[in-house]
Tab-separated table of C-alpha atoms in Angstrom:
chain	number	residue	atom	x	y	z
A	57	MET	CA	41.925	42.000	41.867
A	58	SER	CA	43.548	45.382	42.873
A	59	GLY	CA	42.844	46.449	46.467
A	60	ILE	CA	43.362	45.110	49.925
A	61	ARG	CA	41.354	42.039	50.998
A	62	ILE	CA	39.584	43.030	54.248
A	63	PHE	CA	37.034	40.329	54.706
A	64	SER	CA	34.794	37.641	52.991
A	65	VAL	CA	31.078	37.071	53.039
A	66	GLY	CA	30.977	33.271	52.887
A	67	ASP	CA	33.600	32.559	50.253
A	68	ILE	CA	33.102	35.820	48.413
A	69	PRO	CA	36.240	37.998	48.982
A	70	VAL	CA	35.792	41.736	49.458
A	71	PHE	CA	38.526	43.986	48.470
A	72	VAL	CA	38.984	47.738	49.188
A	73	SER	CA	40.959	50.217	47.141
A	74	PRO	CA	42.651	53.069	49.000
A	75	PHE	CA	40.761	55.381	46.660
A	76	PHE	CA	37.527	54.290	48.224
A	77	LEU	CA	38.780	55.777	51.397
A	78	LEU	CA	39.286	59.118	49.438
A	79	LEU	CA	35.777	58.778	48.163
A	80	LEU	CA	34.389	58.471	51.772
A	81	LEU	CA	36.443	61.495	52.767
A	82	PHE	CA	35.252	63.456	49.789
A	83	PHE	CA	31.563	62.725	50.663
A	84	GLY	CA	32.174	63.221	54.409
A	85	MET	CA	33.635	66.780	53.945
A	86	ALA	CA	30.615	67.680	51.952
A	87	GLN	CA	28.385	67.255	54.830
A	88	PRO	CA	27.226	69.958	57.267
A	89	ASP	CA	29.252	68.494	60.455
A	90	ALA	CA	31.589	65.621	61.220
A	91	THR	CA	28.801	63.483	62.699
A	92	ILE	CA	26.704	63.509	59.680
A	93	GLY	CA	29.787	63.016	57.579
A	94	ILE	CA	30.612	59.747	59.286
A	95	LEU	CA	27.049	58.510	59.078
A	96	PHE	CA	26.929	59.299	55.400
A	97	GLY	CA	30.193	57.369	54.928
A	98	VAL	CA	28.792	54.458	56.853
A	99	THR	CA	25.602	54.654	54.565
A	100	VAL	CA	27.524	54.734	51.414
A	101	THR	CA	29.767	51.786	52.472
A	102	VAL	CA	26.785	49.542	53.675
A	103	SER	CA	24.730	50.433	50.511
A	104	LEU	CA	27.478	49.566	48.050
A	105	LEU	CA	28.095	46.310	49.780
A	106	ALA	CA	24.607	45.351	49.786
A	107	HIS	CA	24.291	46.230	46.076
A	108	GLU	CA	27.426	44.356	45.143
A	109	LEU	CA	26.533	41.453	47.252
A	110	GLY	CA	23.239	41.145	45.247
A	111	HIS	CA	25.412	40.677	42.154
A	112	ALA	CA	27.912	38.481	43.852
A	113	LEU	CA	25.432	36.119	45.420
A	114	MET	CA	23.602	35.551	42.294
A	115	ALA	CA	26.920	34.918	40.500
A	116	LYS	CA	27.760	32.442	43.165
A	117	ARG	CA	24.543	30.646	42.499
A	118	PHE	CA	25.794	30.011	39.000
A	119	ARG	CA	29.256	29.004	40.395
A	120	LEU	CA	31.058	31.901	38.814
A	121	GLN	CA	33.413	32.583	41.728
A	122	PRO	CA	32.595	36.349	42.314
A	123	GLN	CA	34.779	38.997	43.997
A	124	ILE	CA	33.795	42.372	45.274
A	125	LEU	CA	35.906	45.597	44.916
A	126	LEU	CA	35.080	48.897	46.564
A	127	HIS	CA	36.953	51.587	44.720
A	128	GLY	CA	37.124	55.365	44.114
A	129	PHE	CA	34.026	55.410	41.975
A	130	GLY	CA	31.824	52.934	43.831
A	131	GLY	CA	31.773	49.241	43.624
A	132	PHE	CA	32.348	46.487	41.197
A	133	THR	CA	31.715	42.703	41.257
A	134	SER	CA	33.829	40.467	38.987
A	135	HIS	CA	33.082	36.804	38.102
A	136	HIS	CA	33.664	34.214	35.481
A	137	PRO	CA	31.564	34.557	32.252
A	138	ALA	CA	28.004	33.298	32.572
A	139	GLU	CA	26.806	30.664	30.281
A	140	ARG	CA	23.533	32.245	29.161
A	141	ASP	CA	22.223	35.803	28.755
A	142	ARG	CA	19.471	34.841	31.189
A	143	ASP	CA	22.077	34.222	33.887
A	144	ASP	CA	23.665	37.638	33.123
A	145	ALA	CA	20.294	39.246	33.403
A	146	LEU	CA	19.651	37.679	36.717
A	147	ILE	CA	23.175	38.596	38.018
A	148	VAL	CA	22.671	42.259	36.851
A	149	ALA	CA	19.227	42.694	38.168
A	150	ALA	CA	20.152	41.352	41.638
A	151	GLY	CA	22.175	44.405	42.511
A	152	PRO	CA	19.349	46.958	42.320
A	153	LEU	CA	16.948	44.597	43.829
A	154	SER	CA	19.292	44.355	46.915
A	155	GLY	CA	19.555	48.053	47.006
A	156	ILE	CA	15.832	48.841	46.819
A	157	THR	CA	15.297	46.072	49.463
A	158	LEU	CA	17.676	47.731	51.832
A	159	GLY	CA	16.000	51.022	51.337
A	160	ALA	CA	12.523	49.628	52.062
A	161	LEU	CA	13.912	47.940	55.255
A	162	ALA	CA	15.483	51.198	56.326
A	163	PHE	CA	12.181	53.071	55.703
A	164	GLY	CA	10.294	50.556	57.884
A	165	ALA	CA	12.889	50.843	60.596
A	166	ARG	CA	12.669	54.750	60.444
A	167	LEU	CA	8.903	54.595	61.016
A	168	ALA	CA	9.519	52.329	64.040
A	169	VAL	CA	12.203	54.596	65.500
A	170	VAL	CA	9.711	57.272	66.052
A	171	ASP	CA	7.395	54.945	67.973
A	172	VAL	CA	9.845	52.916	69.855
A	173	MET	CA	12.745	55.085	70.980
A	174	ASP	CA	12.472	57.949	73.409
A	175	PRO	CA	13.315	61.418	71.938
A	176	GLY	CA	16.935	62.339	72.273
A	177	ARG	CA	20.304	62.500	70.604
A	178	GLY	CA	20.389	58.604	70.053
A	179	GLN	CA	16.906	58.690	68.280
A	180	GLU	CA	18.017	61.686	66.219
A	181	LEU	CA	21.229	60.020	65.017
A	182	LEU	CA	19.533	56.774	64.306
A	183	TYR	CA	16.702	58.455	62.437
A	184	THR	CA	19.288	60.563	60.382
A	185	PHE	CA	21.096	57.356	59.587
A	186	LEU	CA	17.964	55.495	58.408
A	187	THR	CA	16.934	58.526	56.407
A	188	LEU	CA	20.190	58.620	54.687
A	189	MET	CA	20.006	54.969	53.999
A	190	VAL	CA	16.606	55.318	52.347
A	191	GLN	CA	17.612	58.248	50.254
A	192	VAL	CA	20.909	56.808	49.051
A	193	ASN	CA	19.537	53.404	48.170
A	194	VAL	CA	16.367	54.736	46.445
A	195	ILE	CA	18.204	57.399	44.507
A	196	TRP	CA	21.069	55.269	43.578
A	197	THR	CA	18.789	52.450	42.312
A	198	ILE	CA	16.823	54.814	40.086
A	199	ILE	CA	20.011	56.219	38.612
A	200	ASN	CA	21.553	52.767	38.376
A	201	LEU	CA	18.483	51.454	36.315
A	202	LEU	CA	18.778	54.216	33.650
A	203	PRO	CA	19.542	52.648	30.180
A	204	ILE	CA	23.180	53.972	30.352
A	205	TRP	CA	26.080	51.628	29.706
A	206	PRO	CA	27.815	50.327	31.799
A	207	LEU	CA	25.176	50.913	34.586
A	208	ASP	CA	22.978	47.890	35.383
A	209	GLY	CA	20.174	49.567	33.516
A	210	GLY	CA	22.401	49.736	30.392
A	211	GLN	CA	23.422	46.114	30.697
A	212	LEU	CA	19.875	45.016	30.973
A	213	THR	CA	18.868	47.217	28.024
A	214	ARG	CA	21.687	45.610	26.066
A	215	LEU	CA	20.620	42.065	26.863
A	216	LEU	CA	17.075	42.933	25.897
A	217	ALA	CA	18.197	44.502	22.659
A	218	LEU	CA	20.278	41.423	21.819
A	219	ARG	CA	17.000	39.440	21.753
A	220	LEU	CA	15.314	41.822	19.421
A	221	MET	CA	17.863	42.617	16.828
A	222	ARG	CA	21.267	41.838	15.498
A	223	PRO	CA	24.439	42.564	17.802
A	224	PRO	CA	25.793	45.473	15.762
A	225	MET	CA	22.375	47.314	15.620
A	226	ALA	CA	21.834	46.448	19.335
A	227	ASP	CA	25.081	48.084	20.380
A	228	LYS	CA	24.513	51.129	18.251
A	229	ILE	CA	21.192	51.731	19.865
A	230	VAL	CA	22.402	51.084	23.434
A	231	HIS	CA	25.563	53.002	23.254
A	232	GLY	CA	23.857	55.829	21.139
A	233	LEU	CA	21.144	56.231	23.676
A	234	SER	CA	23.776	56.165	26.513
A	235	VAL	CA	25.766	59.024	24.883
A	236	ALA	CA	22.551	61.127	24.475
A	237	LEU	CA	21.485	60.552	28.117
A	238	LEU	CA	25.058	61.329	29.350
A	239	VAL	CA	25.310	64.584	27.409
A	240	VAL	CA	22.188	65.620	29.163
A	241	ALA	CA	23.455	64.491	32.510
A	242	GLY	CA	26.735	66.168	32.021
A	243	TYR	CA	25.119	69.450	31.215
A	244	PHE	CA	23.091	69.471	34.455
A	245	ALA	CA	26.159	68.296	36.484
A	246	LEU	CA	28.158	71.230	35.154
A	247	THR	CA	25.332	73.605	35.554
A	248	ALA	CA	24.903	72.462	39.190
A	249	LYS	CA	28.764	72.473	39.757
A	250	MET	CA	28.703	68.794	40.855
A	251	ILE	CA	32.338	67.990	40.127
A	252	PHE	CA	32.262	64.493	41.093
A	253	LEU	CA	29.349	63.564	39.119
A	254	THR	CA	30.705	65.415	36.146
A	255	ILE	CA	33.837	63.301	36.270
A	256	ILE	CA	31.887	60.148	36.375
A	257	VAL	CA	29.724	61.307	33.371
A	258	LEU	CA	32.837	62.133	31.279
A	259	MET	CA	34.326	58.529	32.076
A	260	LEU	CA	31.035	56.860	31.138
A	261	LEU	CA	30.832	59.005	28.025
A	262	PHE	CA	34.339	58.065	26.943
A	263	ASP	CA	33.591	54.361	27.382
A	264	ASN	CA	30.467	54.594	25.277
A	265	VAL	CA	32.130	56.661	22.534
A	266	GLN	CA	34.869	54.043	22.344
A	267	VAL	CA	32.422	51.313	21.668
A	268	LEU	CA	30.638	53.339	18.967
A	269	ARG	CA	33.976	53.946	17.187
A	270	GLY	CA	34.742	50.365	17.282
A	271	GLU	CA	37.666	50.721	19.758
A	272	ARG	CA	36.184	48.269	22.177
A	273	SER	CA	33.259	45.771	22.626
A	274	SER	CA	30.558	46.141	25.166
A	275	GLY	CA	30.258	42.407	25.775
A	276	PRO	CA	29.919	38.909	24.436
A	277	VAL	CA	27.264	37.739	22.037
A	278	ARG	CA	26.351	34.105	22.939
A	279	LYS	CA	25.144	32.552	19.832
A	280	GLY	CA	27.733	29.699	19.391
A	281	THR	CA	30.038	29.345	16.403
A	282	LYS	CA	27.224	30.085	13.976
A	283	ARG	CA	26.900	33.614	15.267
A	284	ALA	CA	30.644	34.060	15.212
A	285	ARG	CA	30.792	33.081	11.593
A	286	GLU	CA	27.810	35.419	10.742
A	287	LEU	CA	29.354	38.371	12.505
A	288	LEU	CA	32.693	37.760	10.777
A	289	LYS	CA	30.792	37.850	7.447
A	290	GLU	CA	29.331	41.235	8.441
A	291	ALA	CA	32.819	42.545	9.336
A	292	GLU	CA	34.231	41.293	6.046
A	293	ALA	CA	31.398	43.008	4.033
A	294	ALA	CA	32.067	46.340	5.843
A	295	PHE	CA	35.748	45.735	5.279
A	296	ARG	CA	35.361	45.385	1.465
A	297	GLU	CA	33.130	48.464	1.373
A	298	GLY	CA	35.892	50.469	3.051
A	299	ARG	CA	33.916	51.008	6.388
A	300	PHE	CA	36.891	50.103	8.423
A	301	ALA	CA	35.620	51.520	11.788
A	302	GLU	CA	32.440	49.383	11.374
A	303	ALA	CA	34.587	46.357	10.534
A	304	ALA	CA	36.794	46.721	13.480
A	305	ARG	CA	33.761	47.141	15.815
A	306	ILE	CA	32.021	44.040	14.608
A	307	GLY	CA	35.364	42.198	14.497
A	308	HIS	CA	35.860	43.010	18.247
A	309	HIS	CA	32.338	41.418	18.736
A	310	VAL	CA	33.677	38.109	17.117
A	311	ARG	CA	36.747	38.261	19.265
A	312	ASP	CA	34.596	38.426	22.408
A	313	GLU	CA	32.521	35.413	21.524
A	314	GLN	CA	32.903	32.427	23.904
A	315	VAL	CA	33.386	30.106	21.097
A	316	VAL	CA	35.284	31.229	17.961
A	317	PRO	CA	36.067	28.418	15.320
A	318	ARG	CA	39.888	28.072	15.017
A	319	GLU	CA	39.552	28.115	11.212
A	320	ILE	CA	38.113	31.615	10.921
A	321	LEU	CA	40.812	33.206	13.115
A	322	PRO	CA	43.179	34.177	10.233
A	323	ARG	CA	40.308	36.013	8.522
A	324	LEU	CA	39.432	37.608	11.858
A	325	TRP	CA	42.890	38.855	12.497
A	326	THR	CA	43.267	40.269	8.914
A	327	VAL	CA	39.983	42.298	9.233
A	328	LEU	CA	40.920	43.502	12.653
A	329	GLY	CA	44.586	44.324	12.023
A	330	VAL	CA	44.017	46.094	8.640
A	331	SER	CA	40.936	47.923	9.898
A	332	GLU	CA	42.574	49.247	12.995
A	333	ALA	CA	45.415	50.462	10.914
A	334	ARG	CA	43.110	52.216	8.435
A	335	VAL	CA	41.420	54.116	11.157
A	336	GLY	CA	44.661	55.142	12.854
A	337	ARG	CA	44.816	52.779	15.920
A	338	TYR	CA	48.247	51.614	15.186
A	339	GLU	CA	49.283	50.042	18.459
A	340	GLY	CA	46.312	47.781	18.590
A	341	ALA	CA	46.438	46.994	14.874
A	342	LEU	CA	49.986	45.504	15.153
A	343	ALA	CA	48.890	42.914	17.697
A	344	TYR	CA	46.340	41.586	15.173
A	345	LEU	CA	48.551	42.044	12.081
A	346	ASP	CA	51.303	39.847	13.656
A	347	ARG	CA	48.762	36.920	13.805
A	348	ALA	CA	47.321	37.436	10.403
A	349	PRO	CA	48.478	35.714	7.297
A	350	LEU	CA	50.924	37.538	5.049
A	351	THR	CA	48.539	38.777	2.388
A	352	PRO	CA	49.184	41.979	0.380
A	353	GLU	CA	46.740	44.030	2.370
A	354	VAL	CA	48.328	42.865	5.622
A	355	VAL	CA	51.872	43.700	4.399
A	356	GLU	CA	50.728	47.090	3.407
A	357	ALA	CA	49.116	47.624	6.730
A	358	LYS	CA	52.130	46.652	8.652
A	359	ILE	CA	54.290	48.992	6.615
A	360	GLU	CA	51.775	51.769	7.376
A	361	VAL	CA	51.834	50.885	11.197
A	362	PHE	CA	55.740	50.765	11.254
A	363	HIS	CA	56.079	54.090	9.423
A	364	MET	CA	53.483	55.893	11.498
A	365	LEU	CA	54.931	54.605	14.818
A	366	ASP	CA	58.623	55.534	13.684
A	367	ARG	CA	59.523	51.907	13.994
A	368	ASP	CA	62.312	52.395	11.357
A	369	GLU	CA	64.214	49.084	12.135
A	370	GLU	CA	61.164	46.981	11.754
A	371	LEU	CA	60.028	48.811	8.673
A	372	ASP	CA	63.482	48.470	6.894
A	373	GLU	CA	63.429	44.750	7.770
A	374	LEU	CA	59.887	44.221	6.271
A	375	LEU	CA	60.877	46.225	3.179
A	376	ARG	CA	63.868	43.956	2.545
A	377	SER	CA	61.903	40.712	3.314
A	378	PRO	CA	60.392	38.288	0.862
A	379	ALA	CA	57.007	39.438	2.229
A	380	PHE	CA	57.361	42.842	0.506
A	381	GLU	CA	57.854	41.035	-2.848
A	382	ILE	CA	54.253	39.738	-2.846
A	383	LEU	CA	53.219	43.213	-3.802
A	384	SER	CA	53.220	44.308	-7.431
A	385	PRO	CA	56.395	46.188	-8.673
A	386	GLU	CA	54.223	49.242	-9.178
A	387	ARG	CA	52.783	49.169	-5.702
A	388	ARG	CA	56.163	48.678	-4.156
A	389	ALA	CA	57.445	51.676	-5.913
A	390	GLU	CA	54.522	53.696	-4.766
A	391	ILE	CA	55.130	52.706	-1.056
A	392	LEU	CA	58.870	53.339	-1.211
A	393	ALA	CA	58.172	56.687	-2.766
A	394	VAL	CA	56.463	57.673	0.496
A	395	VAL	CA	58.297	55.750	3.269
A	396	ARG	CA	61.848	55.426	1.695
A	397	PRO	CA	62.326	57.834	-1.198
A	398	GLY	CA	66.059	57.643	-0.914
A	399	TRP	CA	66.026	53.936	-1.842
A	400	LEU	CA	64.420	54.865	-5.271
A	401	ARG	CA	67.117	57.487	-5.927
A	402	ASP	CA	69.760	54.952	-4.978
A	403	GLU	CA	68.331	52.459	-7.409
A	404	GLY	CA	68.102	55.079	-10.153
């Protein structure tokens, strides 16, 4: 994990990225004075740790070897894949639960401060710190539970949607809803001139648009080998109908399955490789095409990829190889007319 390991909670390592310090500096400078800035930095750090420890401790319960990273945009807990959607849901929900619990404890402590401590600078600072703790944890928990991927609320929404409908439709709804909410959030962030929030919204918007375009998958679908086969059939149906972006998106779901039968992998690489090429994602397409069997459609896709990426040596090698000969003479002539018209003139 990137970052510097600073300590461990039990056997859960905690890493800190240098960009996290920039985040604290950014927030601190936005406060009215240095003292409040320091208190706010401490509040953010403690709150993020509490939230991520909620995720990590639940993941540890399932023996998933969690790690925590505090980075320039907040916190992140990584762990081995869970075996069940129920386990994932518990791990995700534990973060907001920890945050709201910390906020409630801070609220109770704030009430006690007024009754127990004598008025003075110490009481004022402690009261301010506890007030910030309540505000940060309550506000962040509310935001984090919005159905926006990849926030915790978005992950819980996806897990629920997967129980109610087929994965492709579930992802369309989850990520479509996320995009709609992020557009609204981005408008208000820009209107309020909240630069940091605007950057975060744009990053989340980009992630969700990528999933909707089929460039990446939002997560695994745990239905065993039967589900992998069913999803591949859906991808192949979209492929035959020329809906290549949809075929690629579903194909990525198959790839992310925990169990993918070895015998369906050649079909999967064909769907992903050709579909990625047809929608113009050539670098990604080549990784799949190299693993796919040499069928006419795969050969044509590789020719397109080499041509569009200006990889002339590899293109010439393919055009001179026996693989090119599996295409019909008419199709070979059509391709050469586009990628190597001089060869046809030489033959003539």
